[in-house]
CSV table of C-alpha atoms in Angstrom, one decimal:
chain,number,residue,atom,x,y,z
A,18,MET,CA,-53.4,-27.9,-71.3
A,19,PRO,CA,-56.5,-26.4,-72.8
A,20,VAL,CA,-59.8,-26.9,-70.9
A,21,LYS,CA,-61.5,-28.3,-74.0
A,22,ASP,CA,-59.1,-31.2,-74.1
A,23,VAL,CA,-59.5,-32.0,-70.4
A,24,CYS,CA,-63.3,-31.8,-70.6
A,25,ALA,CA,-63.4,-34.1,-73.6
A,26,LEU,CA,-61.3,-36.7,-71.7
A,27,LEU,CA,-63.4,-36.4,-68.6
A,28,LEU,CA,-66.6,-36.7,-70.6
A,29,GLY,CA,-65.2,-39.9,-72.2
A,30,LEU,CA,-64.3,-41.3,-68.8
A,31,GLY,CA,-67.9,-40.6,-67.6
A,32,ILE,CA,-69.3,-42.2,-70.7
A,33,ALA,CA,-67.2,-45.3,-70.1
A,34,ILE,CA,-68.3,-45.6,-66.5
A,35,VAL,CA,-72.0,-45.1,-67.3
A,36,ALA,CA,-71.8,-47.6,-70.2
A,37,THR,CA,-70.2,-50.1,-67.8
A,38,LEU,CA,-73.0,-49.7,-65.3
A,39,LEU,CA,-75.6,-50.1,-68.0
A,40,ALA,CA,-74.0,-53.2,-69.5
A,41,ARG,CA,-73.1,-55.1,-66.3
A,42,GLN,CA,-76.4,-57.0,-66.0
A,43,VAL,CA,-76.5,-58.1,-69.6
A,44,ARG,CA,-73.1,-59.8,-69.3
A,45,ASP,CA,-74.4,-62.1,-66.5
A,46,GLU,CA,-77.4,-63.4,-68.5
A,47,ALA,CA,-77.0,-67.2,-69.3
A,48,ASP,CA,-79.5,-67.3,-72.2
A,49,ALA,CA,-77.9,-66.1,-75.4
A,50,SER,CA,-81.2,-64.7,-76.9
A,51,MET,CA,-81.9,-62.8,-73.7
A,52,ARG,CA,-78.3,-61.4,-73.8
A,53,TRP,CA,-78.9,-60.2,-77.3
A,54,GLU,CA,-82.3,-58.6,-76.4
A,55,GLY,CA,-80.7,-57.0,-73.3
A,56,GLY,CA,-77.9,-55.7,-75.4
A,57,VAL,CA,-80.3,-54.0,-77.7
A,58,ALA,CA,-82.2,-52.5,-74.7
A,59,VAL,CA,-79.0,-51.3,-73.2
A,60,GLY,CA,-78.0,-49.7,-76.5
A,61,PHE,CA,-81.2,-47.8,-76.7
A,62,ALA,CA,-81.0,-46.8,-73.0
A,63,ALA,CA,-77.4,-45.6,-73.7
A,64,LEU,CA,-78.6,-43.4,-76.5
A,65,LEU,CA,-80.8,-41.6,-73.9
A,66,TYR,CA,-78.4,-41.5,-71.1
A,67,ILE,CA,-75.0,-41.2,-72.8
A,68,GLY,CA,-76.0,-39.7,-76.2
A,69,PRO,CA,-76.0,-36.0,-75.2
A,70,PHE,CA,-72.7,-36.4,-73.4
A,71,TRP,CA,-71.2,-38.2,-76.3
A,72,ILE,CA,-72.3,-35.3,-78.6
A,73,ALA,CA,-70.7,-32.9,-76.2
A,74,GLN,CA,-67.5,-34.9,-76.2
A,75,LEU,CA,-67.6,-34.8,-80.1
A,76,VAL,CA,-68.1,-31.0,-80.1
A,77,LEU,CA,-65.2,-30.5,-77.7
A,78,THR,CA,-63.0,-32.9,-79.7
A,79,VAL,CA,-63.7,-31.0,-82.9
A,80,LEU,CA,-63.0,-27.7,-81.2
A,81,ALA,CA,-59.7,-29.1,-79.8
A,82,THR,CA,-58.8,-30.3,-83.2
A,83,ILE,CA,-59.4,-26.9,-84.7
A,84,ASP,CA,-57.5,-25.2,-81.9
A,85,ASP,CA,-54.6,-27.7,-82.3
A,86,SER,CA,-53.0,-27.1,-78.9
A,87,GLY,CA,-52.7,-29.4,-75.9
A,88,ILE,CA,-53.4,-33.1,-76.4
A,89,ALA,CA,-52.8,-34.4,-79.9
A,90,SER,CA,-56.1,-34.6,-81.7
A,91,GLY,CA,-55.6,-38.2,-82.8
A,92,TRP,CA,-55.7,-39.2,-79.1
A,93,LEU,CA,-58.9,-37.3,-78.6
A,94,TRP,CA,-60.5,-38.8,-81.7
A,95,ALA,CA,-59.5,-42.3,-80.6
A,96,TRP,CA,-60.9,-41.7,-77.1
A,97,LEU,CA,-64.2,-40.5,-78.6
A,98,PHE,CA,-64.8,-44.0,-79.9
A,99,ALA,CA,-62.8,-46.1,-77.4
A,100,ALA,CA,-64.6,-44.8,-74.3
A,101,PRO,CA,-68.0,-46.4,-75.0
A,102,ALA,CA,-66.3,-49.6,-76.3
A,103,ILE,CA,-64.2,-49.8,-73.1
A,104,GLY,CA,-67.3,-49.3,-71.0
A,105,ILE,CA,-69.1,-52.3,-72.5
A,106,SER,CA,-66.1,-54.6,-72.5
A,107,PRO,CA,-66.1,-57.8,-70.4
A,108,PRO,CA,-63.2,-56.6,-68.2
A,109,ALA,CA,-64.9,-53.4,-67.3
A,110,THR,CA,-68.2,-55.1,-66.4
A,111,GLY,CA,-66.3,-57.8,-64.5
A,112,LEU,CA,-64.6,-55.2,-62.5
A,113,VAL,CA,-67.9,-53.6,-61.5
A,114,ARG,CA,-69.2,-57.0,-60.6
A,115,LEU,CA,-66.2,-57.6,-58.3
A,116,LEU,CA,-66.5,-54.3,-56.7
A,117,ARG,CA,-70.2,-54.8,-56.0
A,118,ARG,CA,-69.9,-58.3,-54.7
A,119,GLY,CA,-70.8,-58.7,-51.0
A,120,ARG,CA,-72.7,-55.5,-50.7
A,121,PRO,CA,-76.3,-55.5,-49.7
A,122,GLY,CA,-78.8,-54.9,-52.5
A,123,VAL,CA,-76.5,-56.1,-55.3
A,124,ASP,CA,-78.3,-57.0,-58.5
């Protein structure tokens, strides 16, 4: 399996994890307007933290598509857009909340 494909998949996994960590506090907010404002703030923060890695994943996906070996390019393109969406999904943020429950210093 080519290194470009593996790197694109790993970058997507990292993006999903970081997006989950950024979005976990917004999901717990009871006030709908604060949840919306928090979501906008998380979106801008994600541009700073995740943006360069997402661009790197995009470049690796394009190179893997041109190379046409290894993982089918359709899966890489789907993962390019699915990774951030999975990261901000309620199941992912709920999982982080469950894993952090009971630890000192939880938010």
